[in-house]
PDB file of C-alpha atoms in Angstrom:
ATOM      1  CA  MET A   1      16.822   1.149   2.822  1.00  0.00           C
ATOM      2  CA  PHE A   2      14.376  -1.773   2.743  1.00  0.00           C
ATOM      3  CA  LEU A   3      16.176  -3.563   5.598  1.00  0.00           C
ATOM      4  CA  LEU A   4      16.428  -0.355   7.610  1.00  0.00           C
ATOM      5  CA  SER A   5      12.692   0.246   7.139  1.00  0.00           C
ATOM      6  CA  LEU A   6      11.850  -3.323   8.106  1.00  0.00           C
ATOM      7  CA  THR A   7      14.045  -3.057  11.218  1.00  0.00           C
ATOM      8  CA  ILE A   8      12.482   0.245  12.289  1.00  0.00           C
ATOM      9  CA  ILE A   9       8.981  -1.130  11.749  1.00  0.00           C
ATOM     10  CA  GLN A  10       9.832  -4.333  13.605  1.00  0.00           C
ATOM     11  CA  PHE A  11      11.211  -2.560  16.679  1.00  0.00           C
ATOM     12  CA  SER A  12       8.901   0.434  16.798  1.00  0.00           C
ATOM     13  CA  PRO A  13       6.376   0.454  19.623  1.00  0.00           C
ATOM     14  CA  PRO A  14       2.945  -0.829  18.588  1.00  0.00           C
ATOM     15  CA  LEU A  15       0.061   1.556  19.168  1.00  0.00           C
ATOM     16  CA  LEU A  16      -2.531  -1.157  18.561  1.00  0.00           C
ATOM     17  CA  ASP A  17      -2.872  -4.755  19.706  1.00  0.00           C
ATOM     18  CA  GLU A  18      -2.446  -7.457  17.070  1.00  0.00           C
ATOM     19  CA  ILE A  19      -6.130  -8.345  17.322  1.00  0.00           C
ATOM     20  CA  GLN A  20      -8.551  -5.407  17.144  1.00  0.00           C
ATOM     21  CA  PRO A  21     -12.342  -5.504  17.570  1.00  0.00           C
ATOM     22  CA  ASP A  22     -12.669  -5.345  13.756  1.00  0.00           C
ATOM     23  CA  SER A  23     -10.074  -8.086  13.149  1.00  0.00           C
ATOM     24  CA  SER A  24     -12.513 -10.981  13.449  1.00  0.00           C
ATOM     25  CA  GLY A  25     -14.541  -9.506  10.593  1.00  0.00           C
ATOM     26  CA  TYR A  26     -11.471  -9.836   8.392  1.00  0.00           C
ATOM     27  CA  MET A  27     -10.222 -13.213   9.666  1.00  0.00           C
ATOM     28  CA  TYR A  28     -13.527 -14.954   8.972  1.00  0.00           C
ATOM     29  CA  PRO A  29     -15.789 -14.301   5.986  1.00  0.00           C
ATOM     30  CA  THR A  30     -18.711 -12.021   6.803  1.00  0.00           C
ATOM     31  CA  GLN A  31     -21.181 -10.062   4.735  1.00  0.00           C
ATOM     32  CA  ASN A  32     -20.038  -6.806   6.324  1.00  0.00           C
ATOM     33  CA  ARG A  33     -16.448  -6.986   5.049  1.00  0.00           C
ATOM     34  CA  GLN A  34     -14.864  -7.293   1.650  1.00  0.00           C
ATOM     35  CA  THR A  35     -13.280 -10.709   1.225  1.00  0.00           C
ATOM     36  CA  LEU A  36      -9.927  -9.885  -0.391  1.00  0.00           C
ATOM     37  CA  TYR A  37      -8.122  -9.482   2.954  1.00  0.00           C
ATOM     38  CA  TYR A  38      -9.646 -12.745   4.223  1.00  0.00           C
ATOM     39  CA  LEU A  39      -8.520 -14.516   1.044  1.00  0.00           C
ATOM     40  CA  LEU A  40      -5.014 -13.092   1.464  1.00  0.00           C
ATOM     41  CA  ILE A  41      -4.843 -14.301   5.079  1.00  0.00           C
ATOM     42  CA  THR A  42      -6.044 -17.752   3.988  1.00  0.00           C
ATOM     43  CA  LEU A  43      -3.530 -17.943   1.123  1.00  0.00           C
ATOM     44  CA  LEU A  44      -0.640 -16.822   3.327  1.00  0.00           C
ATOM     45  CA  ASN A  45      -1.621 -19.345   6.031  1.00  0.00           C
ATOM     46  CA  LYS A  46      -1.609 -22.142   3.436  1.00  0.00           C
ATOM     47  CA  ILE A  47       1.946 -21.294   2.375  1.00  0.00           C
ATOM     48  CA  GLY A  48       3.092 -20.707   5.967  1.00  0.00           C
ATOM     49  CA  ILE A  49       3.535 -16.933   6.019  1.00  0.00           C
ATOM     50  CA  ASN A  50       2.178 -14.837   8.858  1.00  0.00           C
ATOM     51  CA  ILE A  51      -0.027 -11.934   7.698  1.00  0.00           C
ATOM     52  CA  ILE A  52       1.760  -9.569  10.117  1.00  0.00           C
ATOM     53  CA  LEU A  53       5.162 -10.416   8.618  1.00  0.00           C
ATOM     54  CA  PHE A  54       3.736  -9.989   5.108  1.00  0.00           C
ATOM     55  CA  GLN A  55       2.337  -6.562   6.005  1.00  0.00           C
ATOM     56  CA  LYS A  56       5.657  -5.435   7.503  1.00  0.00           C
ATOM     57  CA  VAL A  57       7.607  -6.567   4.435  1.00  0.00           C
ATOM     58  CA  LEU A  58       5.119  -5.003   1.998  1.00  0.00           C
ATOM     59  CA  LEU A  59       5.058  -1.704   3.896  1.00  0.00           C
ATOM     60  CA  SER A  60       8.869  -1.631   4.079  1.00  0.00           C
ATOM     61  CA  PHE A  61       9.076  -2.309   0.349  1.00  0.00           C
ATOM     62  CA  SER A  62       6.527   0.383  -0.522  1.00  0.00           C
ATOM     63  CA  ILE A  63       8.160   2.986   1.733  1.00  0.00           C
ATOM     64  CA  SER A  64      11.583   2.257   0.249  1.00  0.00           C
ATOM     65  CA  SER A  65      10.169   2.357  -3.262  1.00  0.00           C
ATOM     66  CA  ILE A  66       8.390   5.683  -2.895  1.00  0.00           C
ATOM     67  CA  VAL A  67      11.397   7.286  -1.202  1.00  0.00           C
ATOM     68  CA  ILE A  68      13.744   6.117  -3.961  1.00  0.00           C
ATOM     69  CA  PHE A  69      11.253   7.325  -6.567  1.00  0.00           C
ATOM     70  CA  ILE A  70      10.998  10.764  -4.937  1.00  0.00           C
ATOM     71  CA  ALA A  71      14.776  11.027  -4.552  1.00  0.00           C
ATOM     72  CA  ARG A  72      15.261  10.068  -8.220  1.00  0.00           C
ATOM     73  CA  LYS A  73      12.627  12.484  -9.542  1.00  0.00           C
ATOM     74  CA  THR A  74      13.434  15.442  -7.259  1.00  0.00           C
ATOM     75  CA  SER A  75      16.413  15.371  -4.884  1.00  0.00           C
ATOM     76  CA  ILE A  76      18.070  13.099  -2.365  1.00  0.00           C
ATOM     77  CA  PHE A  77      17.317  15.648   0.350  1.00  0.00           C
ATOM     78  CA  LEU A  78      13.582  15.546  -0.370  1.00  0.00           C
ATOM     79  CA  GLY A  79      13.770  11.735  -0.434  1.00  0.00           C
ATOM     80  CA  LEU A  80      15.384  11.700   3.011  1.00  0.00           C
ATOM     81  CA  VAL A  81      12.825  14.153   4.388  1.00  0.00           C
ATOM     82  CA  THR A  82      10.022  11.997   2.984  1.00  0.00           C
ATOM     83  CA  TYR A  83      11.594   8.870   4.465  1.00  0.00           C
ATOM     84  CA  SER A  84      11.882  10.479   7.891  1.00  0.00           C
ATOM     85  CA  LEU A  85       8.299  11.728   7.825  1.00  0.00           C
ATOM     86  CA  ILE A  86       6.948   8.303   6.881  1.00  0.00           C
ATOM     87  CA  ILE A  87       9.125   5.925   8.883  1.00  0.00           C
ATOM     88  CA  PHE A  88       8.953   7.885  12.129  1.00  0.00           C
ATOM     89  CA  ASN A  89       5.174   8.219  11.945  1.00  0.00           C
ATOM     90  CA  THR A  90       4.402   5.554  14.525  1.00  0.00           C
ATOM     91  CA  TYR A  91       0.683   5.697  13.824  1.00  0.00           C
ATOM     92  CA  TYR A  92       1.238   5.028  10.097  1.00  0.00           C
ATOM     93  CA  ILE A  93       3.564   2.071  10.569  1.00  0.00           C
ATOM     94  CA  SER A  94       1.738   0.583  13.562  1.00  0.00           C
ATOM     95  CA  TYR A  95      -1.038  -0.775  11.334  1.00  0.00           C
ATOM     96  CA  SER A  96       1.432  -3.288   9.929  1.00  0.00           C
ATOM     97  CA  LYS A  97       1.442  -4.969  13.352  1.00  0.00           C
ATOM     98  CA  THR A  98      -2.289  -5.659  13.518  1.00  0.00           C
ATOM     99  CA  ILE A  99      -4.762  -7.780  11.594  1.00  0.00           C
ATOM    100  CA  LEU A 100      -6.452  -5.010   9.659  1.00  0.00           C
ATOM    101  CA  PRO A 101      -6.147  -4.212   5.938  1.00  0.00           C
ATOM    102  CA  GLU A 102      -5.020  -0.602   6.484  1.00  0.00           C
ATOM    103  CA  SER A 103      -1.316  -1.417   6.226  1.00  0.00           C
ATOM    104  CA  ILE A 104      -1.794  -3.141   2.876  1.00  0.00           C
ATOM    105  CA  LEU A 105      -3.952  -0.233   1.707  1.00  0.00           C
ATOM    106  CA  PHE A 106      -1.200   2.246   2.700  1.00  0.00           C
ATOM    107  CA  SER A 107       1.396   0.131   0.907  1.00  0.00           C
ATOM    108  CA  LEU A 108      -0.701  -0.092  -2.242  1.00  0.00           C
ATOM    109  CA  LEU A 109      -1.308   3.651  -2.155  1.00  0.00           C
ATOM    110  CA  ASN A 110       2.456   4.254  -2.023  1.00  0.00           C
ATOM    111  CA  LEU A 111       2.981   1.936  -4.992  1.00  0.00           C
ATOM    112  CA  ALA A 112       0.056   3.415  -6.942  1.00  0.00           C
ATOM    113  CA  ILE A 113       1.550   6.885  -6.624  1.00  0.00           C
ATOM    114  CA  ILE A 114       4.856   5.615  -7.983  1.00  0.00           C
ATOM    115  CA  TYR A 115       3.249   3.937 -10.984  1.00  0.00           C
ATOM    116  CA  LEU A 116       0.954   6.900 -11.598  1.00  0.00           C
ATOM    117  CA  PHE A 117       3.950   9.107 -12.297  1.00  0.00           C
ATOM    118  CA  GLU A 118       6.284   6.446 -13.730  1.00  0.00           C
ATOM    119  CA  GLU A 119       6.934   6.781 -17.442  1.00  0.00           C
ATOM    120  CA  ARG A 120       7.750   3.143 -18.228  1.00  0.00           C
ATOM    121  CA  LYS A 121       5.959   0.903 -20.689  1.00  0.00           C
ATOM    122  CA  ASN A 122       4.017  -1.378 -18.304  1.00  0.00           C
ATOM    123  CA  SER A 123       3.522   1.138 -15.488  1.00  0.00           C
ATOM    124  CA  LEU A 124      -0.068   1.908 -16.558  1.00  0.00           C
ATOM    125  CA  ILE A 125      -1.107  -1.744 -16.335  1.00  0.00           C
ATOM    126  CA  ILE A 126       0.505  -2.143 -12.918  1.00  0.00           C
ATOM    127  CA  PHE A 127      -1.084   1.136 -11.756  1.00  0.00           C
ATOM    128  CA  SER A 128      -4.493  -0.124 -12.860  1.00  0.00           C
ATOM    129  CA  LEU A 129      -4.062  -3.456 -11.066  1.00  0.00           C
ATOM    130  CA  ILE A 130      -2.995  -1.697  -7.876  1.00  0.00           C
ATOM    131  CA  CYS A 131      -6.022   0.636  -8.029  1.00  0.00           C
ATOM    132  CA  GLY A 132      -8.317  -2.352  -8.542  1.00  0.00           C
ATOM    133  CA  THR A 133      -6.775  -4.151  -5.583  1.00  0.00           C
ATOM    134  CA  MET A 134      -7.179  -1.062  -3.408  1.00  0.00           C
ATOM    135  CA  ALA A 135     -10.843  -0.822  -4.397  1.00  0.00           C
ATOM    136  CA  SER A 136     -11.315  -4.516  -3.556  1.00  0.00           C
ATOM    137  CA  LEU A 137      -9.592  -4.253  -0.195  1.00  0.00           C
ATOM    138  CA  LYS A 138     -11.678  -1.633   1.608  1.00  0.00           C
ATOM    139  CA  PRO A 139     -14.570   0.666   0.693  1.00  0.00           C
ATOM    140  CA  VAL A 140     -12.311   3.719   1.106  1.00  0.00           C
ATOM    141  CA  GLY A 141     -10.052   2.113  -1.501  1.00  0.00           C
ATOM    142  CA  ILE A 142     -12.761   2.799  -4.072  1.00  0.00           C
ATOM    143  CA  LEU A 143     -12.598   6.510  -3.303  1.00  0.00           C
ATOM    144  CA  LEU A 144      -8.794   6.520  -3.336  1.00  0.00           C
ATOM    145  CA  SER A 145      -8.776   4.709  -6.681  1.00  0.00           C
ATOM    146  CA  LEU A 146     -11.228   7.213  -8.143  1.00  0.00           C
ATOM    147  CA  VAL A 147      -9.065  10.118  -6.988  1.00  0.00           C
ATOM    148  CA  LEU A 148      -5.984   8.478  -8.508  1.00  0.00           C
ATOM    149  CA  PHE A 149      -7.954   7.823 -11.689  1.00  0.00           C
ATOM    150  CA  MET A 150      -8.921  11.495 -11.930  1.00  0.00           C
ATOM    151  CA  ILE A 151      -5.283  12.508 -11.460  1.00  0.00           C
ATOM    152  CA  PHE A 152      -4.411  10.039 -14.196  1.00  0.00           C
ATOM    153  CA  LEU A 153      -7.016  11.589 -16.523  1.00  0.00           C
ATOM    154  CA  ILE A 154      -5.670  15.072 -15.900  1.00  0.00           C
ATOM    155  CA  LYS A 155      -2.072  13.908 -16.337  1.00  0.00           C
ATOM    156  CA  ASN A 156      -2.675  11.806 -19.470  1.00  0.00           C
ATOM    157  CA  LYS A 157      -5.089  13.026 -22.047  1.00  0.00           C
ATOM    158  CA  LYS A 158      -4.109  10.320 -24.533  1.00  0.00           C
ATOM    159  CA  LYS A 159      -7.050   8.115 -25.528  1.00  0.00           C
ATOM    160  CA  LYS A 160      -4.845   5.033 -25.894  1.00  0.00           C
ATOM    161  CA  ASN A 161      -3.777   5.169 -22.239  1.00  0.00           C
ATOM    162  CA  LEU A 162      -7.308   5.908 -21.105  1.00  0.00           C
ATOM    163  CA  PHE A 163      -8.584   2.805 -22.923  1.00  0.00           C
ATOM    164  CA  ILE A 164      -5.914   0.603 -21.303  1.00  0.00           C
ATOM    165  CA  PHE A 165      -6.798   1.954 -17.854  1.00  0.00           C
TER     166      PHE A 165
END
């Protein structure tokens, strides 16, 4: 599923150019933009990985992960419907082909939803780290993290989990 997603994303038509008017604000440090995306671009450049390739791989991984999670928790049919709705949404996947942090934000949101409802031991810590990264990536990530946090509070009324979060 991951390779199929990556292939579809790779060969889907781009709606946006690789460089957008806002891209320069993320490629070079400015006071108007949060610096996490700039730091990620810099780190990936140092190790020789293109940010566009990274975004495509991360988005493919997050789409595959959320679809498998939905199929496991509900039904394979609902997983396939979810996959079709996400992967054939050209607008959603086109952000992975441009230098903007939206694709990473979408990917992190997919992963946060998985870990929000996952019942494993370390899922709360991973969920918290993902929410923090979303909040550090874009200002709207703060709002998304707060919404996810409120869902977490409603879902888990245990004080131990609240303290860890």
